[in-house]
Short mmCIF file of C-alpha atoms in Angstrom, two decimals:
data_model
loop_
_atom_site.label_atom_id
_atom_site.label_comp_id
_atom_site.label_asym_id
_atom_site.label_seq_id
_atom_site.Cartn_x
_atom_site.Cartn_y
_atom_site.Cartn_z
CA UNK N 13 83.65 108.80 114.16
CA UNK N 14 84.22 109.52 110.49
CA UNK N 15 86.65 107.54 108.38
CA UNK N 16 88.02 108.87 105.10
CA UNK N 17 89.87 106.40 102.90
CA UNK N 18 92.06 107.22 99.93
CA UNK N 19 94.78 105.78 97.73
CA UNK N 20 92.94 103.36 95.50
CA UNK N 21 93.49 103.16 91.78
CA UNK N 22 94.15 101.07 88.71
CA UNK N 23 97.43 99.16 88.66
CA UNK N 24 98.95 96.17 86.94
CA UNK N 25 99.60 92.81 88.54
CA UNK N 26 102.79 92.92 90.59
CA UNK N 27 102.49 96.63 91.35
CA UNK N 28 102.07 98.25 94.75
CA UNK N 29 99.56 100.66 96.28
CA UNK N 30 99.23 102.27 99.69
CA UNK N 31 95.81 103.00 101.09
CA UNK N 32 95.29 105.56 103.84
CA UNK N 33 92.37 106.14 106.16
CA UNK N 34 92.03 109.15 108.44
CA UNK N 35 89.71 109.04 111.43
CA UNK N 36 88.07 112.16 112.78
CA UNK N 37 85.47 113.03 115.36
CA UNK N 38 85.26 111.07 118.60
CA UNK N 39 88.33 108.96 117.95
CA UNK N 40 89.22 108.45 121.59
CA UNK N 41 88.76 104.79 122.35
CA UNK N 42 89.08 103.59 118.77
CA UNK N 43 91.62 101.03 119.83
CA UNK N 44 91.42 98.97 116.67
CA UNK N 45 91.51 99.99 113.04
CA UNK N 46 91.44 97.79 110.01
CA UNK N 47 90.57 97.08 106.42
CA UNK N 48 87.96 94.97 104.69
CA UNK N 49 87.32 94.50 101.00
CA UNK N 50 84.41 93.55 98.78
CA UNK N 51 84.81 92.19 95.29
CA UNK N 52 81.93 92.27 92.78
CA UNK N 53 79.38 89.60 93.59
CA UNK N 54 81.11 88.59 96.81
CA UNK N 55 80.64 89.30 100.49
CA UNK N 56 82.75 91.83 102.30
CA UNK N 57 85.79 90.12 103.79
CA UNK N 58 88.36 90.92 106.44
CA UNK N 59 91.81 91.95 105.22
CA UNK N 60 93.87 93.18 108.18
CA UNK N 61 93.63 94.95 111.51
CA UNK N 62 95.90 96.69 113.98
CA UNK N 63 95.62 97.57 117.64
CA UNK N 64 96.53 100.92 119.14
CA UNK N 65 99.74 99.38 120.48
CA UNK N 66 100.68 98.09 117.02
CA UNK N 67 99.71 94.46 117.16
CA UNK N 68 98.61 93.26 113.73
CA UNK N 69 96.80 90.35 112.17
CA UNK N 70 95.72 89.69 108.61
CA UNK N 71 93.91 87.29 106.34
CA UNK N 72 95.89 84.37 104.97
CA UNK N 73 95.23 85.57 101.43
CA UNK N 74 97.28 88.72 101.96
CA UNK N 75 99.96 87.62 104.41
CA UNK N 76 103.43 88.37 103.12
CA UNK N 77 102.07 90.90 100.60
CA UNK N 78 100.01 93.44 102.59
CA UNK N 79 101.20 95.33 105.65
CA UNK N 80 98.96 97.33 107.95
CA UNK N 81 100.32 100.16 110.06
CA UNK N 82 99.00 103.19 111.90
CA UNK N 83 100.05 106.62 113.09
CA UNK N 84 98.17 107.30 116.30
CA UNK N 85 99.17 110.96 116.35
CA UNK N 86 97.51 111.41 112.96
CA UNK N 87 94.59 109.02 113.63
CA UNK N 88 95.54 107.31 110.39
CA UNK N 89 95.78 103.68 109.35
CA UNK N 90 97.64 102.53 106.26
CA UNK N 91 97.54 99.42 104.11
CA UNK N 92 100.66 98.85 102.05
CA UNK N 93 99.79 96.41 99.29
CA UNK N 94 102.64 94.79 97.38
CA UNK N 95 102.72 92.18 94.62
CA UNK N 96 99.10 92.89 93.81
CA UNK N 97 97.08 90.24 92.00
CA UNK N 98 93.94 90.54 89.88
CA UNK N 99 92.03 88.75 92.64
CA UNK N 100 92.83 91.67 94.95
CA UNK N 101 90.47 93.79 92.87
CA UNK N 102 87.78 95.10 95.20
CA UNK N 103 86.42 98.09 97.00
CA UNK N 104 88.49 98.50 100.15
CA UNK N 105 86.83 99.80 103.31
CA UNK N 106 88.54 101.02 106.45
CA UNK N 107 87.03 100.33 109.82
CA UNK N 108 87.43 101.32 113.46
CA UNK N 109 86.21 99.81 116.71
CA UNK N 110 86.93 99.98 120.44
CA UNK N 111 86.99 96.18 120.39
CA UNK N 112 89.14 93.85 118.25
CA UNK N 113 88.27 93.87 114.57
CA UNK N 114 87.87 90.27 113.54
CA UNK N 115 86.44 88.34 110.61
CA UNK N 116 82.73 87.74 110.81
CA UNK N 117 81.88 90.65 113.09
CA UNK N 118 80.92 94.03 111.70
CA UNK N 119 83.06 96.80 113.19
CA UNK N 120 81.48 99.75 114.93
CA UNK N 121 82.44 102.25 112.24
CA UNK N 122 82.95 101.99 108.49
CA UNK N 123 84.56 104.42 106.11
CA UNK N 124 83.56 104.93 102.52
CA UNK N 125 85.26 102.58 100.11
CA UNK N 126 88.15 103.14 97.77
CA UNK N 127 88.36 101.13 94.56
CA UNK N 128 91.43 99.03 93.84
CA UNK N 129 91.60 97.46 90.39
CA UNK N 130 94.44 95.16 89.41
CA UNK N 131 94.78 94.28 85.75
CA UNK N 132 96.51 91.14 84.56
#
């Protein structure tokens, strides 16, 4: 499975961005897709995940601001990020796994990262 993320950039605090991640290859069985992020000097952390049926869960730090969604026909997962804050600055990584994507467990597949920088 290959994951290609896009949509990062430099924005100001309060702005919005939408990240996309397209899965290709042996995508059958990739029931869960999600996003993690890693800020400079910090460990990679869970952001949000979504099941094939559309069930979602997210980190407390982004609830109410970030929304994860997916298009199964396009093998694509999205992360709509609103009201961005400087502390959201990080490299964002998409992930896929047959099993639930949860904090503290590395998913089966990682995509390359996309940089999100939020200026104050």
